[in-house]
Coordinates of N, CA and C in Angstrom, one line a residue:
M1393 N 0.8 -1.2 0.0 CA 0.0 0.0 0.0 C 0.9 1.3 0.0
G1394 N 2.0 1.2 0.7 CA 2.9 2.4 0.7 C 2.5 3.5 1.7
G1395 N 3.4 4.5 1.7 CA 3.2 5.5 2.7 C 2.5 6.8 2.1
Y1396 N 3.0 7.9 2.5 CA 2.5 9.2 2.0 C 3.7 10.1 1.8
T1397 N 3.4 11.2 1.1 CA 4.5 12.2 0.9 C 4.1 13.4 1.7
T1398 N 5.2 14.0 2.4 CA 5.0 15.2 3.1 C 5.5 16.4 2.4
L1399 N 4.7 17.4 2.2 CA 5.1 18.6 1.5 C 5.2 19.7 2.6
E1400 N 6.2 20.6 2.5 CA 6.4 21.6 3.5 C 6.3 23.0 2.8
F1401 N 5.6 23.9 3.5 CA 5.4 25.2 3.0 C 5.7 26.3 4.1
E1402 N 6.1 27.4 3.7 CA 6.3 28.6 4.6 C 5.2 29.5 4.3
T1403 N 4.4 29.9 5.3 CA 3.4 30.9 5.1 C 3.9 32.2 5.5
R1404 N 3.4 33.3 4.9 CA 4.0 34.6 5.0 C 3.3 35.5 6.1
D1405 N 2.0 35.3 6.3 CA 1.2 36.1 7.1 C 0.4 35.4 8.2
S1406 N -0.2 36.1 9.1 CA -1.1 35.4 10.1 C -2.2 34.7 9.4
Q1407 N -2.8 35.3 8.4 CA -3.8 34.6 7.6 C -3.3 34.6 6.1
H1408 N -3.2 33.4 5.6 CA -2.6 33.3 4.3 C -3.2 32.0 3.6
I1409 N -3.7 32.2 2.4 CA -4.2 31.1 1.6 C -3.3 30.9 0.4
L1410 N -2.6 29.7 0.4 CA -1.6 29.4 -0.5 C -2.0 28.3 -1.5
D1411 N -1.9 28.5 -2.8 CA -2.2 27.6 -3.8 C -1.2 26.5 -3.9
I1412 N -1.5 25.3 -3.5 CA -0.6 24.2 -3.5 C -0.9 23.1 -4.6
T1413 N -1.7 23.5 -5.6 CA -2.2 22.6 -6.6 C -1.0 21.9 -7.4
S1414 N -0.1 22.7 -7.8 CA 1.1 22.2 -8.6 C 1.9 21.2 -7.8
D1415 N 2.1 21.5 -6.5 CA 2.8 20.6 -5.6 C 2.1 19.2 -5.5
V1416 N 0.8 19.3 -5.3 CA 0.0 18.1 -5.1 C 0.0 17.3 -6.5
R1417 N -0.1 18.0 -7.6 CA -0.1 17.4 -8.9 C 1.2 16.6 -9.1
K1418 N 2.3 17.2 -8.7 CA 3.6 16.5 -8.8 C 3.6 15.2 -8.0
V1419 N 3.1 15.2 -6.8 CA 3.0 14.0 -6.0 C 2.2 12.9 -6.7
V1420 N 1.1 13.3 -7.3 CA 0.3 12.4 -8.1 C 1.0 11.8 -9.3
R1421 N 1.7 12.7 -10.0 CA 2.5 12.2 -11.2 C 3.6 11.3 -10.7
D1422 N 4.3 11.6 -9.7 CA 5.4 10.8 -9.2 C 4.9 9.5 -8.6
S1423 N 3.7 9.4 -8.2 CA 3.2 8.2 -7.6 C 3.0 7.1 -8.7
G1424 N 2.8 7.4 -9.9 CA 2.5 6.5 -11.0 C 1.1 5.9 -11.0
V1425 N 0.3 6.5 -10.1 CA -1.1 6.0 -10.1 C -1.9 6.7 -11.2
S1426 N -2.6 5.9 -12.0 CA -3.3 6.4 -13.1 C -4.8 6.7 -12.7
D1427 N -5.4 5.8 -12.0 CA -6.8 6.1 -11.5 C -6.9 5.7 -10.1
G1428 N -7.4 6.7 -9.3 CA -7.6 6.4 -7.9 C -8.1 7.7 -7.1
L1429 N -7.5 7.9 -5.9 CA -7.9 9.0 -5.1 C -6.6 9.6 -4.5
C1430 N -6.7 10.9 -4.3 CA -5.6 11.6 -3.6 C -6.2 12.3 -2.4
L1431 N -5.6 12.0 -1.3 CA -6.0 12.7 0.0 C -4.9 13.7 0.3
I1432 N -5.4 14.9 0.6 CA -4.5 16.0 1.0 C -4.9 16.4 2.4
F1433 N -3.9 16.3 3.4 CA -4.2 16.5 4.8 C -3.3 17.4 5.5
S1434 N -3.8 18.5 6.1 CA -3.0 19.4 6.9 C -2.7 18.8 8.2
M1435 N -1.4 18.8 8.6 CA -1.0 18.1 9.8 C -1.0 19.1 11.0
H1436 N -1.9 20.0 11.0 CA -2.0 21.1 12.0 C -3.4 21.4 12.4
T1437 N -3.6 22.0 13.6 CA -4.9 22.4 14.1 C -5.3 23.8 13.8
T1438 N -4.4 24.6 13.2 CA -4.7 26.0 12.9 C -4.4 26.2 11.4
A1439 N -4.4 25.2 10.6 CA -4.3 25.3 9.1 C -5.1 24.3 8.4
G1440 N -5.9 24.6 7.5 CA -6.8 23.7 6.8 C -6.5 23.6 5.3
I1441 N -7.3 22.7 4.7 CA -7.1 22.5 3.2 C -8.5 22.7 2.6
T1442 N -8.6 23.4 1.5 CA -9.8 23.6 0.8 C -9.6 23.6 -0.7
I1443 N -10.7 23.4 -1.4 CA -10.6 23.5 -2.9 C -11.5 24.7 -3.3
N1444 N -11.0 25.6 -4.1 CA -11.8 26.8 -4.4 C -11.2 27.4 -5.7
E1445 N -11.7 28.5 -6.1 CA -11.3 29.2 -7.4 C -9.8 29.6 -7.3
N1446 N -9.1 29.3 -8.3 CA -7.7 29.7 -8.4 C -7.4 30.7 -9.5
A1447 N -8.4 31.3 -10.1 CA -8.2 32.3 -11.2 C -8.1 33.7 -10.7
D1448 N -9.0 34.1 -9.8 CA -9.1 35.4 -9.3 C -8.5 35.5 -7.9
P1449 N -7.4 36.2 -7.6 CA -6.8 36.3 -6.3 C -7.8 36.9 -5.3
D1450 N -8.8 37.7 -5.7 CA -9.7 38.3 -4.8 C -10.5 37.3 -4.0
V1451 N -10.7 36.1 -4.6 CA -11.4 35.0 -3.9 C -10.7 34.7 -2.6
K1452 N -9.4 34.5 -2.6 CA -8.6 34.2 -1.4 C -8.8 35.4 -0.4
T1453 N -8.7 36.6 -0.8 CA -8.9 37.7 0.1 C -10.3 37.7 0.7
D1454 N -11.3 37.4 -0.1 CA -12.7 37.4 0.4 C -12.8 36.2 1.4
M1455 N -12.2 35.1 1.1 CA -12.3 34.0 2.1 C -11.7 34.4 3.4
I1456 N -10.6 35.0 3.4 CA -9.9 35.4 4.7 C -10.8 36.4 5.4
S1457 N -11.4 37.4 4.7 CA -12.2 38.4 5.2 C -13.5 37.8 5.8
G1458 N -14.1 36.9 5.1 CA -15.3 36.2 5.6 C -15.1 35.4 6.8
L1459 N -14.0 34.6 6.8 CA -13.8 33.7 8.0 C -13.4 34.6 9.2
S1460 N -12.7 35.7 8.9 CA -12.4 36.6 10.0 C -13.6 37.2 10.7
R1461 N -14.6 37.5 9.8 CA -15.9 38.1 10.4 C -16.7 37.0 11.1
A1462 N -16.6 35.8 10.6 CA -17.4 34.7 11.2 C -16.7 34.2 12.5
F1463 N -15.4 34.3 12.5 CA -14.7 33.8 13.7 C -13.6 34.9 14.1
P1464 N -14.0 36.0 14.7 CA -13.1 37.1 15.0 C -12.2 36.7 16.1
E1465 N -11.1 37.5 16.2 CA -10.2 37.4 17.3 C -10.9 38.1 18.5
R1466 N -11.0 37.4 19.6 CA -11.8 37.9 20.7 C -11.0 37.6 22.0
S1467 N -11.2 38.5 23.0 CA -10.4 38.3 24.3 C -11.2 37.4 25.2
D1468 N -12.4 37.0 24.9 CA -13.1 36.1 25.9 C -13.0 34.6 25.6
Y1469 N -12.2 34.2 24.6 CA -12.0 32.8 24.3 C -11.2 32.3 25.5
R1470 N -11.4 31.0 25.9 CA -10.7 30.4 27.0 C -9.4 29.8 26.7
H1471 N -9.2 29.4 25.5 CA -7.9 28.7 25.1 C -6.7 29.7 25.4
M1472 N -5.8 29.2 26.2 CA -4.7 30.0 26.8 C -3.8 30.6 25.7
E1473 N -3.6 29.9 24.6 CA -2.7 30.4 23.6 C -3.2 31.7 22.8
G1474 N -4.5 32.0 22.9 CA -5.0 33.2 22.3 C -5.2 33.0 20.8
N1475 N -5.3 31.8 20.3 CA -5.6 31.6 18.9 C -6.8 30.7 18.6
S1476 N -7.8 30.9 19.5 CA -9.0 30.1 19.3 C -9.7 30.4 18.0
H1477 N -9.6 31.7 17.5 CA -10.2 32.0 16.2 C -9.5 31.2 15.1
S1478 N -8.3 30.8 15.2 CA -7.6 30.0 14.2 C -8.1 28.6 14.3
H1479 N -8.3 28.1 15.4 CA -8.9 26.7 15.6 C -10.3 26.6 15.0
L1480 N -11.1 27.7 15.3 CA -12.4 27.7 14.7 C -12.5 27.8 13.2
R1481 N -11.6 28.6 12.7 CA -11.5 28.7 11.2 C -11.1 27.4 10.6
T1482 N -10.1 26.8 11.2 CA -9.7 25.5 10.6 C -10.7 24.4 10.7
S1483 N -11.5 24.4 11.8 CA -12.6 23.4 11.9 C -13.6 23.7 10.9
C1484 N -13.9 24.9 10.5 CA -14.9 25.3 9.5 C -14.4 24.8 8.1
V1485 N -13.2 25.1 7.8 CA -12.6 24.8 6.5 C -12.4 23.3 6.4
G1486 N -11.8 22.7 7.5 CA -11.5 21.3 7.5 C -10.1 21.0 7.3
P1487 N -9.6 19.9 7.8 CA -8.1 19.6 7.6 C -7.8 18.9 6.3
S1488 N -8.7 18.4 5.5 CA -8.4 17.6 4.4 C -9.4 17.7 3.2
Q1489 N -8.9 17.3 2.1 CA -9.7 17.2 0.9 C -9.3 15.9 0.2
T1490 N -10.3 15.3 -0.5 CA -10.0 14.1 -1.3 C -10.4 14.4 -2.7
V1491 N -9.5 14.1 -3.7 CA -9.7 14.5 -5.1 C -9.5 13.2 -5.9
I1492 N -10.4 13.0 -6.9 CA -10.3 11.9 -7.8 C -9.1 12.1 -8.7
V1493 N -8.4 10.9 -8.9 CA -7.3 10.9 -9.9 C -7.7 10.1 -11.1
S1494 N -7.5 10.7 -12.3 CA -7.9 10.0 -13.5 C -6.8 10.3 -14.5
D1495 N -6.3 9.3 -15.2 CA -5.3 9.5 -16.2 C -4.0 10.1 -15.6
G1496 N -3.7 9.8 -14.4 CA -2.5 10.3 -13.7 C -2.6 11.7 -13.3
D1497 N -3.8 12.3 -13.2 CA -3.8 13.8 -12.8 C -5.1 14.0 -11.9
L1498 N -5.0 15.1 -11.2 CA -6.2 15.4 -10.3 C -7.4 15.8 -11.2
V1499 N -8.5 15.4 -10.8 CA -9.8 15.8 -11.5 C -10.3 17.0 -10.8
L1500 N -10.0 18.2 -11.4 CA -10.5 19.5 -10.8 C -11.2 20.2 -11.9
G1501 N -12.2 21.1 -11.5 CA -12.8 21.9 -12.4 C -11.9 23.0 -13.0
T1502 N -12.3 23.6 -14.1 CA -11.5 24.6 -14.8 C -10.9 25.6 -13.9
W1503 N -11.6 26.1 -12.9 CA -11.2 27.2 -12.1 C -10.8 26.8 -10.7
Q1504 N -10.7 25.5 -10.5 CA -10.4 25.0 -9.1 C -9.0 24.7 -8.9
G1505 N -8.6 25.0 -7.6 CA -7.2 24.7 -7.1 C -7.3 24.2 -5.7
V1506 N -6.2 23.6 -5.2 CA -6.1 23.1 -3.9 C -5.3 24.1 -3.1
F1507 N -5.8 24.5 -1.9 CA -5.2 25.5 -1.1 C -5.0 25.1 0.3
L1508 N -3.8 25.5 0.8 CA -3.5 25.4 2.2 C -3.9 26.8 2.9
C1509 N -4.7 26.7 3.9 CA -5.3 27.9 4.5 C -4.6 28.1 5.9
E1510 N -3.8 29.1 6.0 CA -3.1 29.4 7.2 C -3.9 30.4 8.0
F1511 N -4.1 30.0 9.3 CA -4.9 30.9 10.2 C -4.2 31.3 11.4
D1512 N -2.9 30.9 11.5 CA -2.1 31.3 12.7 C -0.6 31.4 12.4
G1513 N -0.4 32.1 11.3 CA 1.0 32.2 10.8 C 1.7 33.5 11.3
P1514 N 2.8 33.8 10.6 CA 3.5 32.9 9.6 C 4.1 31.7 10.3
R1515 N 4.1 30.6 9.6 CA 4.7 29.3 10.2 C 5.2 28.4 9.0
R1516 N 5.9 27.4 9.4 CA 6.3 26.3 8.5 C 5.2 25.3 8.7
R1517 N 4.6 24.9 7.6 CA 3.4 23.9 7.6 C 3.7 22.7 6.8
R1518 N 3.2 21.5 7.3 CA 3.4 20.2 6.7 C 2.0 19.7 6.2
V1519 N 2.0 19.2 5.0 CA 0.8 18.7 4.4 C 1.1 17.3 3.9
A1520 N 0.3 16.3 4.4 CA 0.5 14.9 3.9 C -0.3 14.6 2.7
V1521 N 0.2 14.0 1.7 CA -0.5 13.6 0.5 C -0.4 12.2 0.3
K1522 N -1.5 11.5 0.2 CA -1.6 10.1 -0.1 C -2.3 9.8 -1.3
V1523 N -1.7 9.1 -2.3 CA -2.3 8.7 -3.5 C -2.6 7.2 -3.5
C1524 N -3.9 6.8 -3.7 CA -4.3 5.4 -3.7 C -4.8 5.0 -5.0
E1525 N -4.4 3.8 -5.5 CA -4.9 3.3 -6.7 C -6.2 2.6 -6.5
M1526 N -7.1 2.8 -7.4 CA -8.5 2.2 -7.3 C -8.7 1.2 -8.5

């Protein structure tokens, strides 16, 4: 069955959405799997994975803005590290995505990309990618 590949990324800001599609596609190509599934998993509690539009950079800005409004930084959270807003945003986005693999590539829509969502940066982040043949 085999293991998984770990990708590492440096995020620049406290809130940062990074397009990792090309890195994930390389893992799929290198796996040799023609048809199957690709699981992309953030190994962190304050960084998630999502699939969204990768054509207009304003989408990433709007996502950060919307999540910041939905889960604002507040002084009345009980978590001692002061980053509860980051945990809430990550729980909303989720830690992983699964994408179909066909003909050795990710099956994504025309405008879709895979994104690492940083909510407590800047940090070094690890993403596990597992490609399974079906």
